[in-house]
Structure formats: C-alpha cells, structure tokens
PDB file of C-alpha atoms in Angstrom:
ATOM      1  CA  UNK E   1     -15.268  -0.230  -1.003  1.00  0.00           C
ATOM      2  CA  UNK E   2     -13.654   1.587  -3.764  1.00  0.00           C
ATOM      3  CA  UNK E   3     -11.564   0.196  -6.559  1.00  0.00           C
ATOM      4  CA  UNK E   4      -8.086   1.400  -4.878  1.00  0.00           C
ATOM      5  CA  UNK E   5      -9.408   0.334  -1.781  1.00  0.00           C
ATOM      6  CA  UNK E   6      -9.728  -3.687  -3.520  1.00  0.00           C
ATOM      7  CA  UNK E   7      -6.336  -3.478  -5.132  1.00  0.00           C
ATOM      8  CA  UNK E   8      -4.413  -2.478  -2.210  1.00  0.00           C
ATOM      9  CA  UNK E   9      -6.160  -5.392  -0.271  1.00  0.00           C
ATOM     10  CA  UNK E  10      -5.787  -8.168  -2.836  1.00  0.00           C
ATOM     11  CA  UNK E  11      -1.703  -7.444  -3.055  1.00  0.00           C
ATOM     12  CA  UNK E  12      -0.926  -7.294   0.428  1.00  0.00           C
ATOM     13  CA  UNK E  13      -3.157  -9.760   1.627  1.00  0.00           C
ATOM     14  CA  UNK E  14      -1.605 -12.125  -0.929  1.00  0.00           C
ATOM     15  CA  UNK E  15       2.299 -11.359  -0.164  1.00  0.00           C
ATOM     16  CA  UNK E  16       0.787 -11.763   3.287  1.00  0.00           C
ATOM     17  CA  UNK E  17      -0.834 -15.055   3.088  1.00  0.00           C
ATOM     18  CA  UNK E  18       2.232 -16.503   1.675  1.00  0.00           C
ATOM     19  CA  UNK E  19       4.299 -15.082   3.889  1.00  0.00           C
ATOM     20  CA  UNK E  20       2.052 -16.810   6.965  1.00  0.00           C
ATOM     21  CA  UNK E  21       2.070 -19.932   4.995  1.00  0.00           C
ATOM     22  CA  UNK E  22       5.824 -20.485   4.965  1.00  0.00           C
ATOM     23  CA  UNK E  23       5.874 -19.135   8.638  1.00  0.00           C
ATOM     24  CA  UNK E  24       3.772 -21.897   9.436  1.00  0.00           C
ATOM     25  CA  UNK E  25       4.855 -24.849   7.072  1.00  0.00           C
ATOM     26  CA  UNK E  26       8.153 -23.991   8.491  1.00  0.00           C
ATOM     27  CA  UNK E  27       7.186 -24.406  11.546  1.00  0.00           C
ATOM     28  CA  UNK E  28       5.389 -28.114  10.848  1.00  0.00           C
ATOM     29  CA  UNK E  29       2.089 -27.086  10.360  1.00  0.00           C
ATOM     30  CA  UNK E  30       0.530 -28.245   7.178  1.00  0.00           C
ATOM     31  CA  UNK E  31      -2.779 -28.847   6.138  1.00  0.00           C
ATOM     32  CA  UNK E  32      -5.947 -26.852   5.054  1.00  0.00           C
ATOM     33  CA  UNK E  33      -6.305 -25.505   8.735  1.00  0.00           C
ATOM     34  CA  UNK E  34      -2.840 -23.595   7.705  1.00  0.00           C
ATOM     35  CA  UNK E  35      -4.248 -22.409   4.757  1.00  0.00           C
ATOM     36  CA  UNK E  36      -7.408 -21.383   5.703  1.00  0.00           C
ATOM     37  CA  UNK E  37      -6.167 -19.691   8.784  1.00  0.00           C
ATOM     38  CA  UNK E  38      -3.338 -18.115   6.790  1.00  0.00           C
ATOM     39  CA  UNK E  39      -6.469 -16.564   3.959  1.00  0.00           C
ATOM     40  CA  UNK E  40      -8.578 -15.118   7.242  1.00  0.00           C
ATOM     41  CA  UNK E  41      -5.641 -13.772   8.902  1.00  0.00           C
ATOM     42  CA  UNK E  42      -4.678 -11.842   6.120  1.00  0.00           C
ATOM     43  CA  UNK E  43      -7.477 -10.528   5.071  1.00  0.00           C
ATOM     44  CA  UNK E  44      -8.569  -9.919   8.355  1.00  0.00           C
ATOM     45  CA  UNK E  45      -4.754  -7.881   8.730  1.00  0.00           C
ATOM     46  CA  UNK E  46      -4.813  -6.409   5.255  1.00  0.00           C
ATOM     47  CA  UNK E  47      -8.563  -5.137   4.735  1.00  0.00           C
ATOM     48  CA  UNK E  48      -8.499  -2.277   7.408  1.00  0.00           C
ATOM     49  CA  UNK E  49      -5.206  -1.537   6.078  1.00  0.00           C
ATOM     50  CA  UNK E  50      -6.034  -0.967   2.749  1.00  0.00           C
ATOM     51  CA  UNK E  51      -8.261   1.307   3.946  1.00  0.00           C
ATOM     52  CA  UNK E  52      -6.524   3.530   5.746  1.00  0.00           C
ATOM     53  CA  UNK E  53      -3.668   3.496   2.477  1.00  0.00           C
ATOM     54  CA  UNK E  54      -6.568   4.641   0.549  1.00  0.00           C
ATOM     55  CA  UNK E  55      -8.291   7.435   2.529  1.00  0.00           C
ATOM     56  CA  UNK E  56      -4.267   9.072   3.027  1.00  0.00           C
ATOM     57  CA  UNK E  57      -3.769   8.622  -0.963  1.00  0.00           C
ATOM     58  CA  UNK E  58      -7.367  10.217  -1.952  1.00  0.00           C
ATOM     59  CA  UNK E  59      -6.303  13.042   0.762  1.00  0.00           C
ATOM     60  CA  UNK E  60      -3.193  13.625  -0.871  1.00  0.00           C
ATOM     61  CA  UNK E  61      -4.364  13.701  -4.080  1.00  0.00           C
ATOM     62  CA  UNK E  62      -7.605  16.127  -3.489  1.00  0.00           C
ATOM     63  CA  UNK E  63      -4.989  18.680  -1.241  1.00  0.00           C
ATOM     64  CA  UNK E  64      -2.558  19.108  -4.613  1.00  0.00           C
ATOM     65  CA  UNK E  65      -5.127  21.346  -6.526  1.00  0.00           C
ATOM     66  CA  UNK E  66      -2.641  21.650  -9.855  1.00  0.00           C
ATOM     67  CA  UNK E  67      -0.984  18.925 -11.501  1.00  0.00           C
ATOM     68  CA  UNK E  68       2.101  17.640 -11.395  1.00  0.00           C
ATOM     69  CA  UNK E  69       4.488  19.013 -13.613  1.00  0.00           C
ATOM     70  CA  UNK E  70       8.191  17.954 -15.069  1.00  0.00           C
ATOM     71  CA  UNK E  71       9.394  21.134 -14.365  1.00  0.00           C
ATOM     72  CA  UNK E  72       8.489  20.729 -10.185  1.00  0.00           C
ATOM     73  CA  UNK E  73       9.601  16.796 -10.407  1.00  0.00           C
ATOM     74  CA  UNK E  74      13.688  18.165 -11.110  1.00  0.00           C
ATOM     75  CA  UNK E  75      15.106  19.681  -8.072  1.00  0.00           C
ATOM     76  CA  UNK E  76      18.478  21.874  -9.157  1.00  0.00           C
ATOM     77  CA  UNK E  77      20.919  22.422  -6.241  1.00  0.00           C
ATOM     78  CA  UNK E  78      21.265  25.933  -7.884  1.00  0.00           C
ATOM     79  CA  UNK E  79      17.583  26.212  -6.572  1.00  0.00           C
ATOM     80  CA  UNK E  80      18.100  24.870  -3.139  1.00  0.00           C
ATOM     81  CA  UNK E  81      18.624  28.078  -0.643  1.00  0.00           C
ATOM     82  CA  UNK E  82      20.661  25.639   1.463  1.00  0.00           C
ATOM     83  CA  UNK E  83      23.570  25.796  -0.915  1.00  0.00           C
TER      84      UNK E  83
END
C-alpha cells in the first residue's frame, strides 16, 4: 500500500464511519456493536476505494510528461476557437 493509497483511506473511511454512526444512532442503535460495525464497514467500503483513486491519480500523473505551467492553467476566450 502506498502512502496516497493510506491517506485517501484514512479520510474517507473516517467521514464514512461517522456518517454510519449517526445513520445508526439515529435510528436507535447504540452501543459498541454500532461502532465497531460502523469502523469494519468503512474500511471494508473505503480500502478498495482508495485504491482505485490512487491507481487513476498515479495514471494521470505519469501520462502528463511536462509540467504544469501558469501559462496552460489561464484559458483566454480570445484563445477558444469556439468564439
């Protein structure tokens, strides 16, 4: 697992984890089995996903051979063949 690959999954699994735990102390179910199941769930969720957000950004990233530049980040109208 690369570094990307563990940052990815520890912010979404959190925001997901609390996001199941309201769902289900909303719904009446408290206790460590809420909790617990709420952790596994997300990780379970957000692992593969993190994943899958890293291959597609290390893709991305290897295909774009120069560097970014400020000039190609402004995009003039005058430049657009549209107008």
């Amino acid at each position: 697992m690369d570094r990307l690959t563990l940052v990815i999954t520890l912010l979404s699994s959190a925001f997901l984890t609390a996001g199941l735990l309201v769902a289900g102390v909303s719904l009446g179910y408290d206790g460590w089995v809420t909790i617990v199941g709420s952790i596994i769930i997300a990780l379970g969720v957000s692992l593969p996903a993190a994943r899958v957000m890293s291959v597609r950004i290390k893709r991305l990233i290897a295909e774009r051979k120069q560097p970014i530049t400020r000039q190609e980040t402004i995009v003039s109208r005058r430049d657009d063949p549209k107008h």
